[in-house]
Amino acid sequence: MNIQGLQKLTLLDFPGRIACTVFTAGCNLRCPFCHNSSLVINPPKDSEFPDDEIFSFLKKRQGVLDGVAITGGEPLIQPDIEEFIIKVRELGYPVKLDTNGTFPDKLKRLIDNKLVDYVAMDVKSSRGGYPQCVGIKDYDTSKIDASIRLLMEGRVDYEFRTTVAKGLHTEDDIRGIGEWIKGAGKHYLQEFKDSGDLIGFGLEPFSKQEMNGFRDIMLGFVSECEIRGL
Ligand code: SF4
């Protein structure tokens, strides 16, 4: 695994758990609002945290932490992600996985083998808005479709989430997302924030009122919709 970051304690990343967060390097998308561009574009080839170091940390924290969140970048581009998760679970830790939904086959394997306890998947925009939101011309959303359908089978606890930015998203996109994931449980709208390490430029956050309006739209399609970051 190419691990470039370790947050030793988080109460936010894994719902209901005291966890740590592992940050993997690299991603197959180029979302303009990505706040981790240095982790995504030309990530260092060597892991800053060798697996041994992570596992020795996890052994020391047994009984203190009760979960491991794995995020990126896109964790599923790591060739040895499954082996890594198996070892984390052997130490007794439930695993939360963040994914952009572009590897439905890998995700299915992890779910089939009961290797993940919670999955947070990005739904970046409506189908039509995807190319602009992932920074790839003519992006084909069939893999996103497959991952949405897979999670909506309900075999693992999950959430969908969308980071919204003025300049990228419109009310129609929010409605399109709602139609796409209609019947899902939890959806989170995340406010865009300029981290200073973005891929794109010229983006702005929506106002509180606009975000509330988006939430009202989403509540027409999903059971729960909350706003993060306001
Ligand atoms: S925001 Fe987009 S580019 Fe950044 S890590 Fe997530 S999927 Fe990759």
Short mmCIF file of C-alpha atoms and ligand atoms in Angstrom, two decimals:
data_model
loop_
_atom_site.label_atom_id
_atom_site.label_comp_id
_atom_site.label_asym_id
_atom_site.label_seq_id
_atom_site.Cartn_x
_atom_site.Cartn_y
_atom_site.Cartn_z
CA MET A 1 0.00 0.00 0.00
CA ASN A 2 1.16 3.49 -0.76
CA ILE A 3 0.12 5.29 2.41
CA GLN A 4 0.92 8.97 2.62
CA GLY A 5 -0.92 9.96 5.75
CA LEU A 6 -2.13 8.67 9.11
CA GLN A 7 -4.50 10.60 11.32
CA LYS A 8 -4.14 8.87 14.64
CA LEU A 9 -7.52 9.83 16.04
CA THR A 10 -10.82 10.88 14.49
CA LEU A 11 -14.32 11.08 15.89
CA LEU A 12 -15.75 12.20 12.56
CA ASP A 13 -14.50 9.89 9.81
CA PHE A 14 -16.14 6.62 10.89
CA PRO A 15 -19.71 7.19 12.15
CA GLY A 16 -20.16 6.14 15.77
CA ARG A 17 -16.56 5.03 16.24
CA ILE A 18 -13.28 6.28 17.65
CA ALA A 19 -11.05 5.63 14.69
CA CYS A 20 -7.85 6.46 12.92
CA THR A 21 -7.69 7.41 9.25
CA VAL A 22 -5.26 6.06 6.68
CA PHE A 23 -4.69 8.20 3.54
CA THR A 24 -3.67 6.32 0.38
CA ALA A 25 -1.92 7.94 -2.56
CA GLY A 26 -3.22 8.53 -6.07
CA CYS A 27 -6.59 8.69 -7.77
CA ASN A 28 -8.01 7.93 -11.21
CA LEU A 29 -10.20 11.07 -11.22
CA ARG A 30 -9.34 14.77 -11.29
CA CYS A 31 -12.20 16.53 -9.52
CA PRO A 32 -11.61 20.30 -9.63
CA PHE A 33 -12.78 20.65 -6.01
CA CYS A 34 -10.42 17.91 -4.76
CA HIS A 35 -8.78 19.31 -1.65
CA ASN A 36 -5.93 16.78 -1.66
CA SER A 37 -4.33 17.49 -5.03
CA SER A 38 -0.82 16.76 -3.79
CA LEU A 39 -2.01 13.26 -2.80
CA VAL A 40 -3.71 12.76 -6.18
CA ILE A 41 -1.44 14.27 -8.82
CA ASN A 42 2.06 12.79 -8.98
CA PRO A 43 1.88 11.20 -5.56
CA PRO A 44 5.21 10.06 -4.10
CA LYS A 45 6.03 6.52 -5.28
CA ASP A 46 7.16 5.27 -1.89
CA SER A 47 4.85 4.93 1.06
CA GLU A 48 5.57 7.43 3.78
CA PHE A 49 4.09 4.92 6.22
CA PRO A 50 5.22 1.36 5.48
CA ASP A 51 2.53 -1.24 6.25
CA ASP A 52 4.57 -2.53 9.23
CA GLU A 53 4.48 0.89 10.83
CA ILE A 54 0.68 1.08 10.44
CA PHE A 55 0.15 -2.41 11.85
CA SER A 56 2.43 -1.78 14.81
CA PHE A 57 0.48 1.45 15.51
CA LEU A 58 -2.83 -0.47 15.27
CA LYS A 59 -1.55 -3.17 17.63
CA LYS A 60 -0.63 -0.51 20.21
CA ARG A 61 -4.08 1.09 19.92
CA GLN A 62 -6.09 -2.11 20.35
CA GLY A 63 -8.76 -1.41 22.97
CA VAL A 64 -8.43 2.36 22.44
CA LEU A 65 -9.56 2.71 18.83
CA ASP A 66 -12.53 0.80 17.49
CA GLY A 67 -12.28 1.42 13.78
CA VAL A 68 -10.04 2.21 10.83
CA ALA A 69 -11.15 4.59 8.09
CA ILE A 70 -9.38 4.22 4.76
CA THR A 71 -9.50 7.20 2.42
CA GLY A 72 -7.49 8.76 -0.37
CA GLY A 73 -6.98 9.60 -3.07
CA GLU A 74 -8.91 6.54 -4.13
CA PRO A 75 -8.07 3.54 -1.93
CA LEU A 76 -9.31 0.99 -4.47
CA ILE A 77 -6.54 1.82 -6.95
CA GLN A 78 -4.09 0.21 -4.50
CA PRO A 79 -3.34 -3.28 -5.85
CA ASP A 80 -3.01 -4.77 -2.36
CA ILE A 81 -5.97 -3.05 -0.71
CA GLU A 82 -7.76 -6.31 0.02
CA GLU A 83 -4.75 -7.90 1.74
CA PHE A 84 -4.28 -4.71 3.75
CA ILE A 85 -7.90 -4.71 4.92
CA ILE A 86 -7.72 -8.41 5.83
CA LYS A 87 -4.74 -7.69 8.10
CA VAL A 88 -6.49 -4.71 9.69
CA ARG A 89 -9.52 -6.90 10.42
CA GLU A 90 -7.32 -9.65 11.85
CA LEU A 91 -6.36 -7.11 14.51
CA GLY A 92 -10.05 -6.79 15.35
CA TYR A 93 -10.81 -3.45 13.71
CA PRO A 94 -13.99 -2.72 11.76
CA VAL A 95 -13.19 -0.91 8.49
CA LYS A 96 -14.76 2.07 6.81
CA LEU A 97 -13.88 2.65 3.17
CA ASP A 98 -14.19 5.91 1.23
CA THR A 99 -14.46 5.43 -2.52
CA ASN A 100 -15.29 7.37 -5.65
CA GLY A 101 -17.31 4.40 -6.91
CA THR A 102 -15.26 3.72 -10.03
CA PHE A 103 -14.25 0.15 -9.05
CA PRO A 104 -17.55 -1.70 -8.55
CA ASP A 105 -15.96 -5.14 -9.00
CA LYS A 106 -13.38 -4.56 -6.28
CA LEU A 107 -16.03 -3.05 -4.05
CA LYS A 108 -18.30 -6.05 -4.62
CA ARG A 109 -15.52 -8.44 -3.67
CA LEU A 110 -14.92 -6.58 -0.41
CA ILE A 111 -18.64 -6.65 0.38
CA ASP A 112 -19.07 -10.30 -0.67
CA ASN A 113 -16.19 -11.24 1.62
CA LYS A 114 -17.54 -9.10 4.48
CA LEU A 115 -14.33 -7.09 4.63
CA VAL A 116 -15.89 -3.64 5.00
CA ASP A 117 -18.34 -2.43 7.63
CA TYR A 118 -19.20 0.98 6.22
CA VAL A 119 -18.76 2.47 2.75
CA ALA A 120 -18.93 6.19 1.95
CA MET A 121 -19.27 6.70 -1.79
CA ASP A 122 -19.07 9.97 -3.67
CA VAL A 123 -21.82 10.72 -6.14
CA LYS A 124 -20.17 13.71 -7.72
CA SER A 125 -23.03 15.09 -9.77
CA SER A 126 -25.92 14.18 -12.03
CA ARG A 127 -25.01 11.81 -14.86
CA GLY A 128 -24.68 14.75 -17.25
CA GLY A 129 -22.58 16.75 -14.79
CA TYR A 130 -20.05 13.96 -14.19
CA PRO A 131 -17.43 14.80 -16.83
CA GLN A 132 -17.07 18.33 -15.54
CA CYS A 133 -17.06 17.25 -11.89
CA VAL A 134 -14.42 14.54 -12.30
CA GLY A 135 -12.28 16.51 -14.74
CA ILE A 136 -12.49 13.85 -17.49
CA LYS A 137 -14.07 14.65 -20.86
CA ASP A 138 -16.89 12.27 -21.95
CA TYR A 139 -16.65 10.36 -18.66
CA ASP A 140 -18.75 7.18 -18.83
CA THR A 141 -20.80 6.77 -15.64
CA SER A 142 -21.59 3.06 -16.01
CA LYS A 143 -19.19 2.09 -13.20
CA ILE A 144 -20.73 4.70 -10.90
CA ASP A 145 -24.14 3.24 -11.76
CA ALA A 146 -22.93 -0.25 -10.84
CA SER A 147 -21.49 0.92 -7.50
CA ILE A 148 -24.70 2.79 -6.62
CA ARG A 149 -26.81 -0.29 -7.37
CA LEU A 150 -24.42 -2.48 -5.38
CA LEU A 151 -24.57 -0.31 -2.26
CA MET A 152 -28.32 0.08 -2.54
CA GLU A 153 -28.65 -3.69 -2.20
CA GLY A 154 -28.07 -2.82 1.47
CA ARG A 155 -25.60 -5.61 2.28
CA VAL A 156 -23.29 -3.13 3.99
CA ASP A 157 -23.97 0.11 5.86
CA TYR A 158 -23.31 3.00 3.48
CA GLU A 159 -23.73 6.65 2.70
CA PHE A 160 -23.65 8.65 -0.50
CA ARG A 161 -22.09 12.09 -0.42
CA THR A 162 -21.66 15.01 -2.74
CA THR A 163 -19.32 17.97 -2.42
CA VAL A 164 -21.09 20.89 -4.04
CA ALA A 165 -19.41 23.97 -5.45
CA LYS A 166 -20.69 27.05 -7.22
CA GLY A 167 -19.33 26.93 -10.75
CA LEU A 168 -19.82 23.15 -10.97
CA HIS A 169 -23.25 22.25 -9.61
CA THR A 170 -26.73 23.54 -10.38
CA GLU A 171 -30.10 22.81 -8.85
CA ASP A 172 -30.76 20.51 -11.80
CA ASP A 173 -27.64 18.50 -10.95
CA ILE A 174 -28.85 18.06 -7.37
CA ARG A 175 -32.21 16.86 -8.68
CA GLY A 176 -30.37 14.52 -11.06
CA ILE A 177 -28.38 13.05 -8.16
CA GLY A 178 -31.62 12.59 -6.23
CA GLU A 179 -33.25 10.73 -9.11
CA TRP A 180 -30.14 8.58 -9.53
CA ILE A 181 -30.02 7.42 -5.89
CA LYS A 182 -33.77 7.53 -5.26
CA GLY A 183 -34.69 5.29 -2.32
CA ALA A 184 -31.23 5.43 -0.70
CA GLY A 185 -30.86 5.89 3.05
CA LYS A 186 -28.28 8.54 3.89
CA HIS A 187 -26.98 11.29 1.66
CA TYR A 188 -24.64 14.05 2.76
CA LEU A 189 -24.16 17.36 1.02
CA GLN A 190 -20.66 18.62 1.71
CA GLU A 191 -19.85 22.26 1.40
CA PHE A 192 -16.93 23.07 -0.87
CA LYS A 193 -13.95 24.51 0.98
CA ASP A 194 -10.78 25.89 -0.56
CA SER A 195 -8.03 23.92 1.20
CA GLY A 196 -5.30 25.75 -0.72
CA ASP A 197 -4.38 22.38 -2.32
CA LEU A 198 -7.12 22.19 -4.99
CA ILE A 199 -6.96 20.63 -8.47
CA GLY A 200 -9.17 23.31 -10.09
CA PHE A 201 -9.83 26.98 -9.57
CA GLY A 202 -12.63 29.54 -9.75
CA LEU A 203 -14.93 27.62 -7.42
CA GLU A 204 -16.90 29.03 -4.53
CA PRO A 205 -19.05 27.66 -1.76
CA PHE A 206 -22.83 27.99 -1.91
CA SER A 207 -24.60 30.06 0.74
CA LYS A 208 -26.27 28.43 3.72
CA GLN A 209 -29.64 29.19 2.15
CA GLU A 210 -28.65 27.56 -1.13
CA MET A 211 -27.32 24.48 0.69
CA ASN A 212 -30.58 24.19 2.63
CA GLY A 213 -32.46 24.41 -0.67
CA PHE A 214 -30.36 21.53 -2.06
CA ARG A 215 -31.09 19.49 1.04
CA ASP A 216 -34.83 20.07 0.57
CA ILE A 217 -34.52 18.79 -3.01
CA MET A 218 -32.62 15.69 -1.88
CA LEU A 219 -35.18 14.94 0.83
CA GLY A 220 -37.66 14.31 -1.98
CA PHE A 221 -35.56 11.27 -2.95
CA VAL A 222 -33.70 9.89 0.09
CA SER A 223 -34.68 9.20 3.71
CA GLU A 224 -31.98 11.34 5.30
CA CYS A 225 -29.96 14.23 3.96
CA GLU A 226 -27.59 16.28 6.09
CA ILE A 227 -25.23 19.09 5.29
CA ARG A 228 -21.60 18.76 6.35
CA GLY A 229 -19.30 21.70 6.73
CA LEU A 230 -21.72 24.61 7.20
S1 SF4 B 1 -12.03 14.32 -4.83
FE1 SF4 B 1 -11.90 13.35 -6.86
S2 SF4 B 1 -9.74 13.55 -7.48
FE2 SF4 B 1 -9.83 13.93 -5.25
S3 SF4 B 1 -9.45 11.96 -4.33
FE3 SF4 B 1 -11.66 12.15 -4.47
S4 SF4 B 1 -12.22 11.19 -6.42
FE4 SF4 B 1 -9.99 11.57 -6.46
#
